[in-house]
mmCIF file of C-alpha atoms in Angstrom:
data_model
loop_
_atom_site.group_PDB
_atom_site.id
_atom_site.type_symbol
_atom_site.label_atom_id
_atom_site.label_comp_id
_atom_site.label_asym_id
_atom_site.label_seq_id
_atom_site.Cartn_x
_atom_site.Cartn_y
_atom_site.Cartn_z
ATOM 1 C CA MET A 1387 -3.388 -14.177 -23.533
ATOM 2 C CA SER A 1388 -1.218 -15.061 -20.562
ATOM 3 C CA ILE A 1389 2.323 -14.993 -19.188
ATOM 4 C CA GLU A 1390 4.036 -17.665 -17.096
ATOM 5 C CA HIS A 1391 6.278 -16.354 -14.290
ATOM 6 C CA ASP A 1392 8.323 -18.268 -11.698
ATOM 7 C CA PHE A 1393 6.813 -16.389 -8.729
ATOM 8 C CA PHE A 1394 3.327 -15.434 -9.925
ATOM 9 C CA GLY A 1395 2.628 -18.535 -11.984
ATOM 10 C CA LEU A 1396 0.166 -18.132 -14.826
ATOM 11 C CA LEU A 1397 -0.949 -14.529 -15.242
ATOM 12 C CA ASP A 1398 -4.099 -14.180 -17.274
ATOM 13 C CA GLY A 1399 -7.424 -12.453 -17.229
ATOM 14 C CA ASP A 1400 -10.430 -11.336 -19.172
ATOM 15 C CA ASP A 1401 -10.026 -9.247 -22.316
ATOM 16 C CA GLY A 1402 -6.246 -9.756 -22.395
ATOM 17 C CA GLU A 1403 -5.699 -8.117 -18.995
ATOM 18 C CA LEU A 1404 -3.153 -9.838 -16.745
ATOM 19 C CA HIS A 1405 -4.161 -10.463 -13.138
ATOM 20 C CA TRP A 1406 -2.800 -12.173 -10.026
ATOM 21 C CA SER A 1407 -3.931 -11.881 -6.400
ATOM 22 C CA GLU A 1408 -3.153 -13.602 -3.148
ATOM 23 C CA GLY A 1409 -3.172 -12.981 0.581
ATOM 24 C CA VAL A 1410 0.305 -12.572 2.041
ATOM 25 C CA ASP A 1411 1.611 -12.421 5.599
ATOM 26 C CA ALA A 1412 3.668 -9.302 6.167
ATOM 27 C CA GLY A 1413 4.940 -9.368 9.711
ATOM 28 C CA ASP A 1414 1.887 -9.538 11.947
ATOM 29 C CA GLN A 1415 -0.484 -8.405 9.194
ATOM 30 C CA TYR A 1416 -2.370 -10.305 6.508
ATOM 31 C CA VAL A 1417 -2.345 -8.229 3.323
ATOM 32 C CA ASP A 1418 -4.251 -8.592 0.067
ATOM 33 C CA VAL A 1419 -1.747 -8.319 -2.780
ATOM 34 C CA ASP A 1420 -2.681 -8.055 -6.416
ATOM 35 C CA LEU A 1421 -0.977 -7.424 -9.713
ATOM 36 C CA ARG A 1422 -2.733 -6.044 -12.776
ATOM 37 C CA ALA A 1423 -1.603 -5.039 -16.238
ATOM 38 C CA PRO A 1424 -3.662 -4.147 -19.292
ATOM 39 C CA SER A 1425 -1.890 -6.622 -21.573
ATOM 40 C CA GLU A 1426 0.943 -9.094 -21.917
ATOM 41 C CA GLN A 1427 2.801 -6.704 -24.222
ATOM 42 C CA SER A 1428 2.809 -3.930 -21.592
ATOM 43 C CA VAL A 1429 4.824 -5.983 -19.052
ATOM 44 C CA THR A 1430 8.493 -6.936 -19.057
ATOM 45 C CA ASP A 1431 10.078 -9.907 -17.310
ATOM 46 C CA GLU A 1432 12.170 -7.420 -15.315
ATOM 47 C CA ALA A 1433 9.038 -5.658 -14.032
ATOM 48 C CA LEU A 1434 7.543 -8.975 -12.905
ATOM 49 C CA ASP A 1435 10.813 -9.923 -11.191
ATOM 50 C CA VAL A 1436 10.845 -6.573 -9.362
ATOM 51 C CA ALA A 1437 7.209 -7.023 -8.295
ATOM 52 C CA ALA A 1438 8.034 -10.504 -6.967
ATOM 53 C CA ALA A 1439 10.995 -9.116 -5.015
ATOM 54 C CA MET A 1440 8.751 -6.396 -3.581
ATOM 55 C CA VAL A 1441 6.173 -8.970 -2.460
ATOM 56 C CA ASN A 1442 8.995 -10.680 -0.573
ATOM 57 C CA SER A 1443 10.017 -7.307 0.939
ATOM 58 C CA LEU A 1444 6.630 -6.015 2.062
ATOM 59 C CA GLU A 1445 7.791 -5.341 5.610
ATOM 60 C CA GLN A 1446 10.689 -3.141 4.498
ATOM 61 C CA LEU A 1447 8.513 -1.253 2.010
ATOM 62 C CA ASP A 1448 5.846 -0.855 4.699
ATOM 63 C CA SER A 1449 8.470 0.844 6.882
ATOM 64 C CA ARG A 1450 9.411 3.211 4.037
ATOM 65 C CA ALA A 1451 5.771 4.125 3.493
ATOM 66 C CA ARG A 1452 5.272 4.897 7.177
ATOM 67 C CA GLU A 1453 8.446 7.011 7.177
ATOM 68 C CA ALA A 1454 7.024 9.003 4.257
ATOM 69 C CA PHE A 1455 3.797 9.589 6.206
ATOM 70 C CA VAL A 1456 5.729 10.694 9.307
ATOM 71 C CA ALA A 1457 7.777 13.119 7.170
ATOM 72 C CA GLU A 1458 4.519 14.836 6.216
ATOM 73 C CA ILE A 1459 3.450 15.529 9.810
ATOM 74 C CA GLY A 1460 3.277 19.252 10.424
ATOM 75 C CA GLN A 1461 3.056 20.094 6.722
ATOM 76 C CA GLU A 1462 -0.298 21.813 6.409
ATOM 77 C CA GLY A 1463 -2.307 20.287 3.572
ATOM 78 C CA SER A 1464 -0.136 17.180 3.307
ATOM 79 C CA ASN A 1465 -1.935 13.908 2.687
ATOM 80 C CA ALA A 1466 -0.884 12.455 6.036
ATOM 81 C CA MET A 1467 -2.244 15.521 7.852
ATOM 82 C CA LEU A 1468 -5.485 15.405 5.847
ATOM 83 C CA TYR A 1469 -5.878 11.738 6.784
ATOM 84 C CA LEU A 1470 -5.180 12.380 10.460
ATOM 85 C CA THR A 1471 -7.615 15.301 10.562
ATOM 86 C CA SER A 1472 -10.350 13.222 8.913
ATOM 87 C CA GLN A 1473 -9.844 10.318 11.316
ATOM 88 C CA PHE A 1474 -9.894 12.544 14.408
ATOM 89 C CA ALA A 1475 -13.136 14.151 13.173
ATOM 90 C CA GLU A 1476 -14.807 10.963 11.911
ATOM 91 C CA LEU A 1477 -13.994 8.352 14.535
ATOM 92 C CA ASP A 1478 -15.561 8.178 17.939
ATOM 93 C CA PRO A 1479 -12.825 8.824 20.555
ATOM 94 C CA GLU A 1480 -13.358 5.344 22.034
ATOM 95 C CA ILE A 1481 -12.922 3.651 18.637
ATOM 96 C CA LEU A 1482 -9.883 5.819 17.963
ATOM 97 C CA ALA A 1483 -8.331 4.783 21.282
ATOM 98 C CA GLU A 1484 -9.095 1.091 20.634
ATOM 99 C CA SER A 1485 -7.489 1.322 17.189
ATOM 100 C CA LEU A 1486 -4.149 2.550 18.494
ATOM 101 C CA ASP A 1487 -1.454 -0.073 18.964
ATOM 102 C CA TYR A 1488 0.971 2.494 20.403
ATOM 103 C CA ASP A 1489 0.762 5.137 23.121
ATOM 104 C CA SER A 1490 3.871 7.295 22.996
ATOM 105 C CA GLY A 1491 2.046 10.490 23.869
ATOM 106 C CA ASP A 1492 2.293 11.802 20.302
ATOM 107 C CA ARG A 1493 -1.146 11.078 18.896
ATOM 108 C CA ASP A 1494 -0.211 11.734 15.241
ATOM 109 C CA ILE A 1495 2.758 9.357 15.361
ATOM 110 C CA ASP A 1496 0.735 6.751 17.254
ATOM 111 C CA VAL A 1497 -1.976 6.803 14.568
ATOM 112 C CA LEU A 1498 0.535 6.463 11.734
ATOM 113 C CA ARG A 1499 2.333 3.614 13.503
ATOM 114 C CA SER A 1500 -1.014 1.893 14.154
ATOM 115 C CA LEU A 1501 -2.254 1.970 10.553
ATOM 116 C CA LYS A 1502 -3.228 -1.405 9.126
ATOM 117 C CA LEU A 1503 -1.726 -2.276 5.757
ATOM 118 C CA LEU A 1504 -4.791 -3.509 3.895
ATOM 119 C CA ARG A 1505 -3.794 -3.926 0.285
ATOM 120 C CA VAL A 1506 -0.821 -3.710 -2.028
ATOM 121 C CA GLY A 1507 -1.467 -3.279 -5.727
ATOM 122 C CA PHE A 1508 1.224 -3.755 -8.354
ATOM 123 C CA GLN A 1509 1.073 -2.192 -11.796
ATOM 124 C CA PRO A 1510 4.052 -3.734 -13.614
ATOM 125 C CA HIS A 1511 3.260 -1.835 -16.801
ATOM 126 C CA HIS A 1512 4.269 1.359 -14.920
ATOM 127 C CA SER A 1513 8.019 0.936 -14.947
ATOM 128 C CA GLY A 1514 9.080 4.580 -15.337
ATOM 129 C CA SER A 1515 11.002 6.324 -12.581
ATOM 130 C CA GLU A 1516 8.103 8.518 -11.411
ATOM 131 C CA GLU A 1517 5.255 6.116 -12.134
ATOM 132 C CA GLN A 1518 3.226 4.236 -9.523
ATOM 133 C CA PHE A 1519 4.592 0.710 -9.717
ATOM 134 C CA ALA A 1520 3.154 -0.347 -6.348
ATOM 135 C CA VAL A 1521 0.491 1.247 -4.144
ATOM 136 C CA PHE A 1522 0.249 0.427 -0.426
ATOM 137 C CA GLU A 1523 -3.174 1.216 1.102
ATOM 138 C CA TYR A 1524 -3.632 1.809 4.835
ATOM 139 C CA ALA A 1525 -6.472 2.453 7.256
ATOM 140 C CA LEU A 1526 -6.625 3.009 10.994
ATOM 141 C CA ALA A 1527 -10.064 1.523 11.633
ATOM 142 C CA PRO A 1528 -11.124 -0.160 8.381
ATOM 143 C CA ASP A 1529 -14.385 -1.456 9.868
ATOM 144 C CA GLU A 1530 -15.387 2.033 11.021
ATOM 145 C CA SER A 1531 -14.141 4.311 8.243
ATOM 146 C CA ASP A 1532 -13.673 4.153 4.476
ATOM 147 C CA SER A 1533 -10.753 6.597 4.607
ATOM 148 C CA ILE A 1534 -7.537 5.299 3.060
ATOM 149 C CA LEU A 1535 -4.008 6.693 3.215
ATOM 150 C CA SER A 1536 -1.749 5.340 0.505
ATOM 151 C CA ALA A 1537 1.896 5.448 -0.493
ATOM 152 C CA SER A 1538 3.016 4.838 -4.064
ATOM 153 C CA PHE A 1539 6.388 3.348 -4.949
ATOM 154 C CA ASP A 1540 8.327 3.433 -8.169
ATOM 155 C CA MET A 1541 10.061 0.393 -9.610
ATOM 156 C CA GLN A 1542 13.213 1.159 -7.565
ATOM 157 C CA GLY A 1543 11.293 0.978 -4.275
ATOM 158 C CA ASP A 1544 11.241 4.714 -3.592
ATOM 159 C CA VAL A 1545 8.086 6.445 -2.356
ATOM 160 C CA VAL A 1546 7.008 8.776 -5.170
ATOM 161 C CA SER A 1547 3.737 10.056 -3.689
ATOM 162 C CA THR A 1548 1.180 9.756 -0.953
ATOM 163 C CA ASP A 1549 -2.553 10.104 -1.348
ATOM 164 C CA VAL A 1550 -5.635 10.227 0.831
ATOM 165 C CA ASP A 1551 -9.107 9.038 -0.022
ATOM 166 C CA ALA A 1552 -11.308 10.353 2.758
#
């Protein structure tokens, strides 16, 4: 089955799953964006409209995600601190230095500001207030490390969680 949407066009996929993906420019970054839902019946027109609006607002949502990461600095055991610790241990100091776009003197902040937004995944069937409607995935040196720091947004555009996959 499939759904037609003004922004996404024809959404269809194997076994009834809905799928859309495209590369999008978000500021000075090229980001892979995809949308997946298990079935046509699990998605509302409103959820698709919100996802489309979020695609058009990637830069603003990117800023919110980075603010959420910065808010976790200094919180022992937070996902942002776990990510920073893993990157400082894993990356060669030269690669780490080359990966930084900023040099404010605060290494933690510089790393978080230098993260590359790699992928944004939308799950329009998750439209509850605490559910992960969109997940933004970041990496500092994606060619050197598989570690990912992510921020999840609800349908209202609020960060509901962060996660690290180190």
